[in-house]
PDB file of C-alpha atoms in Angstrom:
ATOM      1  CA  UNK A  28     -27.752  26.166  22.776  1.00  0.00           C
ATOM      2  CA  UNK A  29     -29.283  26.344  19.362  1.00  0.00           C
ATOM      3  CA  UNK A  30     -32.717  24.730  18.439  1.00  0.00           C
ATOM      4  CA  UNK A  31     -33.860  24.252  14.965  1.00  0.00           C
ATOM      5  CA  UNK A  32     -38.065  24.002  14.194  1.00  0.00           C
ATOM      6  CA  UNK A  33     -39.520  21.932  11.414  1.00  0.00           C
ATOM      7  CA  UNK A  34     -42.873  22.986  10.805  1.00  0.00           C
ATOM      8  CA  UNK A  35     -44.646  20.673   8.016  1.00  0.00           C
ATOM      9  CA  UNK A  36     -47.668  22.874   7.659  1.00  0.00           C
ATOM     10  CA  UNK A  37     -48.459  23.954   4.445  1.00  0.00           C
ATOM     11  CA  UNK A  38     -49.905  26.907   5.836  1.00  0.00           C
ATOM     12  CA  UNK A  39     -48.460  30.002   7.891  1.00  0.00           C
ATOM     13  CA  UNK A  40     -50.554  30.677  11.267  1.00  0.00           C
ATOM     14  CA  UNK A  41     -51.910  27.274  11.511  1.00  0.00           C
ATOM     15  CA  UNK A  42     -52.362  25.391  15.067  1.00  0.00           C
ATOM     16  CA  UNK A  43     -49.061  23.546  14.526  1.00  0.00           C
ATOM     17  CA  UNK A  44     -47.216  26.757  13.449  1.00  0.00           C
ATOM     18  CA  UNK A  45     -48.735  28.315  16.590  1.00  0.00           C
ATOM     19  CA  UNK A  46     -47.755  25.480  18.974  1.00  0.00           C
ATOM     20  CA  UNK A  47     -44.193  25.194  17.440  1.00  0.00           C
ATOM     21  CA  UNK A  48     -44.092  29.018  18.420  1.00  0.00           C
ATOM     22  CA  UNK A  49     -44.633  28.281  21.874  1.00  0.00           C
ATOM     23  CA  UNK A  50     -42.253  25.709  22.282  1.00  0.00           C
ATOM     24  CA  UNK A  51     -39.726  27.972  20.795  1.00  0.00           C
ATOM     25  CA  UNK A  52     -41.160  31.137  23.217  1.00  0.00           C
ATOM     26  CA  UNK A  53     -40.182  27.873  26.162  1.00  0.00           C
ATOM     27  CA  UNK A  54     -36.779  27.510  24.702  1.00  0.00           C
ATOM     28  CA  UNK A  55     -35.532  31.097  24.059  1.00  0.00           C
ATOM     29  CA  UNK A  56     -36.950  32.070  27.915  1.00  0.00           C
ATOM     30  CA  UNK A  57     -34.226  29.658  28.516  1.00  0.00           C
ATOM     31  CA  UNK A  58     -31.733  31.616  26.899  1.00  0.00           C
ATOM     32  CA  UNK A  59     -31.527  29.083  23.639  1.00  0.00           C
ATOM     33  CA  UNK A  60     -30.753  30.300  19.816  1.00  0.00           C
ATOM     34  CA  UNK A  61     -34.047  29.382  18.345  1.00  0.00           C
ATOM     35  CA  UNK A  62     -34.764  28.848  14.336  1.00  0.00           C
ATOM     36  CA  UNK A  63     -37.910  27.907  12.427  1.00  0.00           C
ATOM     37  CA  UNK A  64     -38.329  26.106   9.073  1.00  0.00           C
ATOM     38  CA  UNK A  65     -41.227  26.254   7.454  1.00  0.00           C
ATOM     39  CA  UNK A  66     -41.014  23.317   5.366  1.00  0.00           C
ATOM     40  CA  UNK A  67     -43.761  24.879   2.563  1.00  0.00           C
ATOM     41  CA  UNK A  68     -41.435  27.721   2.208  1.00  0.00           C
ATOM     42  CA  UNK A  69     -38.657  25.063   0.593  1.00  0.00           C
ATOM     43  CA  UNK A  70     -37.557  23.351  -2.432  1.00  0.00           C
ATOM     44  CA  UNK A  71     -37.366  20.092  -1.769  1.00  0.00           C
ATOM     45  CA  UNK A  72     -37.661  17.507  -4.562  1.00  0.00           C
ATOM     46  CA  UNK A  73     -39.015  14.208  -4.103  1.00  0.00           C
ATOM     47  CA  UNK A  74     -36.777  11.103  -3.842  1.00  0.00           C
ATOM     48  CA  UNK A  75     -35.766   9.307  -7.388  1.00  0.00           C
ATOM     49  CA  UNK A  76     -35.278   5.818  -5.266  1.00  0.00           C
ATOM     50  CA  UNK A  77     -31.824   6.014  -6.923  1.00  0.00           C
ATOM     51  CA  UNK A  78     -30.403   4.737  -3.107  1.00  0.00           C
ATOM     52  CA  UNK A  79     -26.907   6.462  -4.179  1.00  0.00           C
ATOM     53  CA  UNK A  80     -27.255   8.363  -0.545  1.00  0.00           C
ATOM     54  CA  UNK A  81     -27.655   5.018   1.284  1.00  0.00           C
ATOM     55  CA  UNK A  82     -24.062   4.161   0.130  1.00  0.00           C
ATOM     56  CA  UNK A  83     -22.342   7.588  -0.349  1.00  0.00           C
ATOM     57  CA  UNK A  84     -24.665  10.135   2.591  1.00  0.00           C
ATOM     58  CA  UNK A  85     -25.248  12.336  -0.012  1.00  0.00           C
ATOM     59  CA  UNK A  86     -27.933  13.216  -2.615  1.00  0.00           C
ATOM     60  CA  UNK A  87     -27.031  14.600  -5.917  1.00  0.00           C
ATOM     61  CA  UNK A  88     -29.902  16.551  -6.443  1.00  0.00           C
ATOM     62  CA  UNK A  89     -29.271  20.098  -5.672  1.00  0.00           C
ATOM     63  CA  UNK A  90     -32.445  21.702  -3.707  1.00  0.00           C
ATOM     64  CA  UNK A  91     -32.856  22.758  -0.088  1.00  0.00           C
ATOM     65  CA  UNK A  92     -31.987  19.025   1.187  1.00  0.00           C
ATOM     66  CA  UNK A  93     -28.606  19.644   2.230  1.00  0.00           C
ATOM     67  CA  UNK A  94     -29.046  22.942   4.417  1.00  0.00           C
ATOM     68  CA  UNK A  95     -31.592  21.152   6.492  1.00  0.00           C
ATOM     69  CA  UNK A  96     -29.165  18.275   7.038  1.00  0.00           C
ATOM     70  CA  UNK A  97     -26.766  20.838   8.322  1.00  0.00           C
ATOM     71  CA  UNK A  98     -29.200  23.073  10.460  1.00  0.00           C
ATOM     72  CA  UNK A  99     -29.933  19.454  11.901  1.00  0.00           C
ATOM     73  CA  UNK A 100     -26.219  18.492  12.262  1.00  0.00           C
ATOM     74  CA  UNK A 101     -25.827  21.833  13.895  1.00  0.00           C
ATOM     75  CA  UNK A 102     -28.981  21.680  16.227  1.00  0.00           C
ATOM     76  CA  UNK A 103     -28.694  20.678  20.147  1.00  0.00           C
ATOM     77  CA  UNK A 104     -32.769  20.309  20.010  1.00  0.00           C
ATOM     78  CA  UNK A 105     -35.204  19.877  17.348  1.00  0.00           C
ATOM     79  CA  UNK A 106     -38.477  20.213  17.538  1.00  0.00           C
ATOM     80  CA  UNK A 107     -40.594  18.932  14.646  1.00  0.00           C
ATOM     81  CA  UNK A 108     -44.234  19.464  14.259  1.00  0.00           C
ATOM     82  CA  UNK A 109     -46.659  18.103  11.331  1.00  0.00           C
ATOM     83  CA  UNK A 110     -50.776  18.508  11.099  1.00  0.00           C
ATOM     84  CA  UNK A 111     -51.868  15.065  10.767  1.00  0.00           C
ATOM     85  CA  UNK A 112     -53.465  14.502   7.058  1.00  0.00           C
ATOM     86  CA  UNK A 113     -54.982  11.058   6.355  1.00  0.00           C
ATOM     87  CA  UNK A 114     -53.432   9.667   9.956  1.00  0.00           C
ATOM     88  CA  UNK A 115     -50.193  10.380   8.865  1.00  0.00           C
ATOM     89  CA  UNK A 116     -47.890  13.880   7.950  1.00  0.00           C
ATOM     90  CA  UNK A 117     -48.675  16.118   5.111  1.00  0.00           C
ATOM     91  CA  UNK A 118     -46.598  14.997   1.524  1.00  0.00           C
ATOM     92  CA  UNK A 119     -44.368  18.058   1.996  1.00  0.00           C
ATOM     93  CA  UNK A 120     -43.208  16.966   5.236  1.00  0.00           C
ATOM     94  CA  UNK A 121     -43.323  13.262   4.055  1.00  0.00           C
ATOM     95  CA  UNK A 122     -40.833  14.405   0.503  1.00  0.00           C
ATOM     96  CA  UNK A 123     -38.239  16.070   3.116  1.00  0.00           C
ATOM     97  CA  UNK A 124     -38.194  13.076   5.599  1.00  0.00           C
ATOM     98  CA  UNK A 125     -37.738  10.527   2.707  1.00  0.00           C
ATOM     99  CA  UNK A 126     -34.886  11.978   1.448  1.00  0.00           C
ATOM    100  CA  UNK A 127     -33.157  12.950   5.237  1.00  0.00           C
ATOM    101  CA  UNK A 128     -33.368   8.991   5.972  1.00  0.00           C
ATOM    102  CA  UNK A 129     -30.422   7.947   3.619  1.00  0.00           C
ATOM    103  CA  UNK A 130     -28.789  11.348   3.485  1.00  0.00           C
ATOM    104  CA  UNK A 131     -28.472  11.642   7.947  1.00  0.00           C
ATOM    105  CA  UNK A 132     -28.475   7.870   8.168  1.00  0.00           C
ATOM    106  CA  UNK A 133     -26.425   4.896   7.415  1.00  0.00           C
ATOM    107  CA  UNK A 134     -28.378   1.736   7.687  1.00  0.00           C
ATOM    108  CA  UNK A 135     -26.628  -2.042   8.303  1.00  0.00           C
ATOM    109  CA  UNK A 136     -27.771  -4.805   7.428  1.00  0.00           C
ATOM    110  CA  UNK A 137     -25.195  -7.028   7.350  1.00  0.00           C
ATOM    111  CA  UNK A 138     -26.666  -9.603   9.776  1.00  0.00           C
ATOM    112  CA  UNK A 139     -29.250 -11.201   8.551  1.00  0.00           C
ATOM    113  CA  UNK A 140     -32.408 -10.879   9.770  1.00  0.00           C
ATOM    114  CA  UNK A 141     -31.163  -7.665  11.980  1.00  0.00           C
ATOM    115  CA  UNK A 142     -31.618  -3.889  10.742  1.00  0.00           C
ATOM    116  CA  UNK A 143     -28.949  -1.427  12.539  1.00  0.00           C
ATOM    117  CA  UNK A 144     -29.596   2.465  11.783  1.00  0.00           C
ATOM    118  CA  UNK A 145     -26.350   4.691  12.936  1.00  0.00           C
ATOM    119  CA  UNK A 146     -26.178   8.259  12.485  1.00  0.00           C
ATOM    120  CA  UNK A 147     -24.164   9.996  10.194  1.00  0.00           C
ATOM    121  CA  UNK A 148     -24.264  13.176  11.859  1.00  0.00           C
ATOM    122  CA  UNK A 149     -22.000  15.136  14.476  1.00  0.00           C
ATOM    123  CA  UNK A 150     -22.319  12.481  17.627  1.00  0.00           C
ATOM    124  CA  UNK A 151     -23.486  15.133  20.148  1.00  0.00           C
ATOM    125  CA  UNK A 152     -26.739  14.197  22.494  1.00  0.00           C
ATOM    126  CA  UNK A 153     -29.538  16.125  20.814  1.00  0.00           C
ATOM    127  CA  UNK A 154     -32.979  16.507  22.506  1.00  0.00           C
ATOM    128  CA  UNK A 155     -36.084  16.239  20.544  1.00  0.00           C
ATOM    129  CA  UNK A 156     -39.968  17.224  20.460  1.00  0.00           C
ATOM    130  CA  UNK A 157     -42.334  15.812  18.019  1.00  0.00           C
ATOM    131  CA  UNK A 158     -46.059  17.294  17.661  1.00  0.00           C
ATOM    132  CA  UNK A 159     -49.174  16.664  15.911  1.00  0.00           C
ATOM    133  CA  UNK A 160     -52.232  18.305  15.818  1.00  0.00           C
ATOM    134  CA  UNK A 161     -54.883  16.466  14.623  1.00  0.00           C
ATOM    135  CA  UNK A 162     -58.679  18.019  13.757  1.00  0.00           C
ATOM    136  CA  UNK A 163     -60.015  14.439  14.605  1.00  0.00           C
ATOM    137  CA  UNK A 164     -61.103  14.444  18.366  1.00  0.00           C
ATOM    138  CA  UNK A 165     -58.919  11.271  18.992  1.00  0.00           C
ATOM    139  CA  UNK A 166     -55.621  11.254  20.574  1.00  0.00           C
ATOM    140  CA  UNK A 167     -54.770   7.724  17.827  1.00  0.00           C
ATOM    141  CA  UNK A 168     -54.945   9.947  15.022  1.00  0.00           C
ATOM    142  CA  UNK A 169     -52.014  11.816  16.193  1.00  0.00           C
ATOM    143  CA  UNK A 170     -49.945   8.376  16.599  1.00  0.00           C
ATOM    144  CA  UNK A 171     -48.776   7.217  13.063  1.00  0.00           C
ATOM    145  CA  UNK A 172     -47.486  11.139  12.706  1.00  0.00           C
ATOM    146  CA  UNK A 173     -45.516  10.623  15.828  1.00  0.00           C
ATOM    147  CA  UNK A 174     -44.293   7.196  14.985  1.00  0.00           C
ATOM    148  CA  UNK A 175     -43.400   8.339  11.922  1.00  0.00           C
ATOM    149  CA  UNK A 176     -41.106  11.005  13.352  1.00  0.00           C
ATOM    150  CA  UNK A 177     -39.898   9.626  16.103  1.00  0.00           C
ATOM    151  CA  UNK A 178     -38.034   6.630  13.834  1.00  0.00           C
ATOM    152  CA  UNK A 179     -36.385   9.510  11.672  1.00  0.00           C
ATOM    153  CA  UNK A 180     -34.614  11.014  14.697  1.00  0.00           C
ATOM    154  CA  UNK A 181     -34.247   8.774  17.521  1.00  0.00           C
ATOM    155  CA  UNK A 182     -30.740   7.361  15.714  1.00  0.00           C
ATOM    156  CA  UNK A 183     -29.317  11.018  15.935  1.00  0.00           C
ATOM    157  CA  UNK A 184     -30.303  11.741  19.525  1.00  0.00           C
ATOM    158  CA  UNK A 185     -26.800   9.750  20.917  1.00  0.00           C
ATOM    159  CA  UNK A 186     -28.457   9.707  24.298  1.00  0.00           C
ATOM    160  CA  UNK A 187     -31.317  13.014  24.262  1.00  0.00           C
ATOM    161  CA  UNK A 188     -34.904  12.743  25.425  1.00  0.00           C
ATOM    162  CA  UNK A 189     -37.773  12.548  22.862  1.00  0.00           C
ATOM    163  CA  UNK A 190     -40.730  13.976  23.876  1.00  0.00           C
ATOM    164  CA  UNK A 191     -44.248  13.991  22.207  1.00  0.00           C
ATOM    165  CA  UNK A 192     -47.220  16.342  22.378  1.00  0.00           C
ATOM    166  CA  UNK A 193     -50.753  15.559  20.611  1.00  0.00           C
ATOM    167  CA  UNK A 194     -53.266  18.147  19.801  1.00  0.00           C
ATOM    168  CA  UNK A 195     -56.614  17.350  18.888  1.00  0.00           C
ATOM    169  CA  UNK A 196     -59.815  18.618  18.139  1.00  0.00           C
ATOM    170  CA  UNK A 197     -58.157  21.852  16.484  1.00  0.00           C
ATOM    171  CA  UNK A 198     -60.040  21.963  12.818  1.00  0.00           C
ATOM    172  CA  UNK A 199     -60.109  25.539  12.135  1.00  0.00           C
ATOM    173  CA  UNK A 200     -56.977  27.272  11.234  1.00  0.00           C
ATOM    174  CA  UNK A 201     -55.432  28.698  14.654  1.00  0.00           C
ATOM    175  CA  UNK A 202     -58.022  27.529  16.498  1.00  0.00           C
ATOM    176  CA  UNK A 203     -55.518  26.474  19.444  1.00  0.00           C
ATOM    177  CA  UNK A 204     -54.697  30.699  19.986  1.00  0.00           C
ATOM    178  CA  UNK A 205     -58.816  31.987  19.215  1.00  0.00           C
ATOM    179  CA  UNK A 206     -60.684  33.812  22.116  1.00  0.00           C
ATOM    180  CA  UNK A 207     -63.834  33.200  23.072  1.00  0.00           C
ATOM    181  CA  UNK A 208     -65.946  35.099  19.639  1.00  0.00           C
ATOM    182  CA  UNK A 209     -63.917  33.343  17.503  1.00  0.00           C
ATOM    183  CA  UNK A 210     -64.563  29.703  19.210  1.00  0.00           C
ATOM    184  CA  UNK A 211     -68.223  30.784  19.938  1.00  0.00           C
ATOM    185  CA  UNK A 212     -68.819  31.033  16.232  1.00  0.00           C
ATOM    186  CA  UNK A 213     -67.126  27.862  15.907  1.00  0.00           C
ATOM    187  CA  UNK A 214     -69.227  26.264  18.749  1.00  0.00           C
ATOM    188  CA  UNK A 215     -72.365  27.811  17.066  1.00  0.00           C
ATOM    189  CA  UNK A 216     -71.892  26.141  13.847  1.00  0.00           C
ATOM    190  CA  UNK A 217     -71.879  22.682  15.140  1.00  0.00           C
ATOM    191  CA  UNK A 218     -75.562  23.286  16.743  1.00  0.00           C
ATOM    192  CA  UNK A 219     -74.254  21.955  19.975  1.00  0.00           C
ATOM    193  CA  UNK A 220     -77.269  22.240  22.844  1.00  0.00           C
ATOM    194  CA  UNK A 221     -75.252  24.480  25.132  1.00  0.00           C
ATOM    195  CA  UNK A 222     -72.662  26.350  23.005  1.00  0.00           C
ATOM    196  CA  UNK A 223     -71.427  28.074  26.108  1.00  0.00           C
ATOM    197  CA  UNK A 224     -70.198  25.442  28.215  1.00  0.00           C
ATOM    198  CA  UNK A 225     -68.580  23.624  24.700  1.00  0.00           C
ATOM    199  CA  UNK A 226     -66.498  27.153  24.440  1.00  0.00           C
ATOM    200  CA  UNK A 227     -65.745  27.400  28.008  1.00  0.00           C
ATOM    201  CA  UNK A 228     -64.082  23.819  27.187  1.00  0.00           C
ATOM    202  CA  UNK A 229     -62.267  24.721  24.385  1.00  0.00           C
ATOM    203  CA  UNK A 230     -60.863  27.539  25.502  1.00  0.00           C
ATOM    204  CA  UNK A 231     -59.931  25.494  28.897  1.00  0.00           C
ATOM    205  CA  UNK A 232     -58.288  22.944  26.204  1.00  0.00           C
ATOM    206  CA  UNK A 233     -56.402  25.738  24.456  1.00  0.00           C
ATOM    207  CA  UNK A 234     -54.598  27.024  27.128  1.00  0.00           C
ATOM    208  CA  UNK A 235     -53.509  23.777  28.509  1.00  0.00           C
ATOM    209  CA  UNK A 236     -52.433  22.894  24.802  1.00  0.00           C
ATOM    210  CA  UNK A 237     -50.018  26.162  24.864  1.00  0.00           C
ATOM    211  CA  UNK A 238     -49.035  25.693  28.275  1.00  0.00           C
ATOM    212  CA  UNK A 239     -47.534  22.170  27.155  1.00  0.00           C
ATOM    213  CA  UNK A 240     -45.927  23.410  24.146  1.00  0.00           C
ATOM    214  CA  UNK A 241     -44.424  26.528  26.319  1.00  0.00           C
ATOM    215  CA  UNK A 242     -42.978  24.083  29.233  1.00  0.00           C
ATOM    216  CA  UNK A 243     -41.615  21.061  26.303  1.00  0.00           C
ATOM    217  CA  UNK A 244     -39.616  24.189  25.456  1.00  0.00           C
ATOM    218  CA  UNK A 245     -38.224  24.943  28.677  1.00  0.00           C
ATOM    219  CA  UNK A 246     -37.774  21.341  29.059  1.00  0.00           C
ATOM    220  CA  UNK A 247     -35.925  20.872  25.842  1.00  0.00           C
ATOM    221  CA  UNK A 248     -33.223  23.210  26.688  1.00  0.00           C
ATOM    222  CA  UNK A 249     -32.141  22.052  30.427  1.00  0.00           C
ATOM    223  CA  UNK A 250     -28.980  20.603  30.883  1.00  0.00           C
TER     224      UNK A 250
END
């Protein structure tokens, strides 16, 4: 089984690159072909609203697009995980999904009134998790990233499970993998009356955060 990673950090070492580790670490325990993505490291141009792709299911410009697409056609899982920026994904991750849509998708809407999205890829039953970390302490931050997500793939699953993981609170940059210095500093900067028991919760909250992400990649992989 082969599993393909979109991560739409920007940045290498981040909580959602850490967390998409983990669900990988879950699926190759498993005995799955893993691959990661990091979308920052691409060239993806942005869309020229040309709509050629919604007719034809391909783009003419020539960038990264199209090995995605295939990595994707290829994939039995994909996991796909975005820091949430403004309650929604980051604009490198947002560029890459606007031009997938038309490119894996062909929309009909021949009926009036009725929208039907069918994929164009390989019709094999593809599992799928979605994450988003979110620095906001609020578990609806993380929901128009999800959304967002979940409508780009849910057409190509032909049958596979989509499953969803929010992580929140996480502001600093790997703060979901620190040890207790590191989050003690953190703790001491927000002038919290007992710094101790906030870091005592944190790290509680970090380990059940990678213990998700490791078991959604177990979970992604069974037959």
């Amino acid at each position: 089984m082969y599993v393909l990673a979109l991560v739409g950090s920007p940045r290498q070492g981040g909580n959602t690159d850490i967390l998409v580790d983990r669900v990988l670490k879950g699926c190759a325990d498993k005995d799955a072909r893993v691959e990661k993505v990091l979308i920052g490291d691409l060239h993806i141009l942005p869309c020229t609203g040309c709509m050629e792709c919604r007719q034809t299911g391909k783009c003419e410009q020539e960038d990264d697009l199209h090995a995605v697409v295939q990595k994707v056609e290829q994939a039995d899982a994909v996991v796909a995980g975005a820091p949430v920026y403004g309650n929604h994904l980051p604009g490198q991750f947002k560029v890459l999904f606007d031009r997938l849509v038309g490119v894996m998708h062909r929309i009909d809407s021949s009926v009036p009134g009725k929208l039907t999205v069918y994929s164009r890829l390989e019709p094999k039953k593809r599992n799928v998790a979605l994450i988003a970390v979110a620095g906001a302490p609020r578990e609806e931050s993380c929901e128009q990233t999800l959304n967002f997500m979940k409508r780009v793939f849910t057409p190509d699953t032909n049958g596979g499970e989509i499953r969803e993981m929010r992580a929140i609170g996480l502001s600093a940059k790997g703060q979901v993998a620190m040890g207790r210095e590191e989050l003690r500093e953190i703790a001491g900067r927000l002038r919290v009356p007992n710094t101790e028991e906030l870091v005592e919760r944190m790290l509680r909250r970090n380990q059940a955060y990678l213990e998700e992400a490791y078991n959604m990649g177990r979970k992604l992989v069974e037959k």
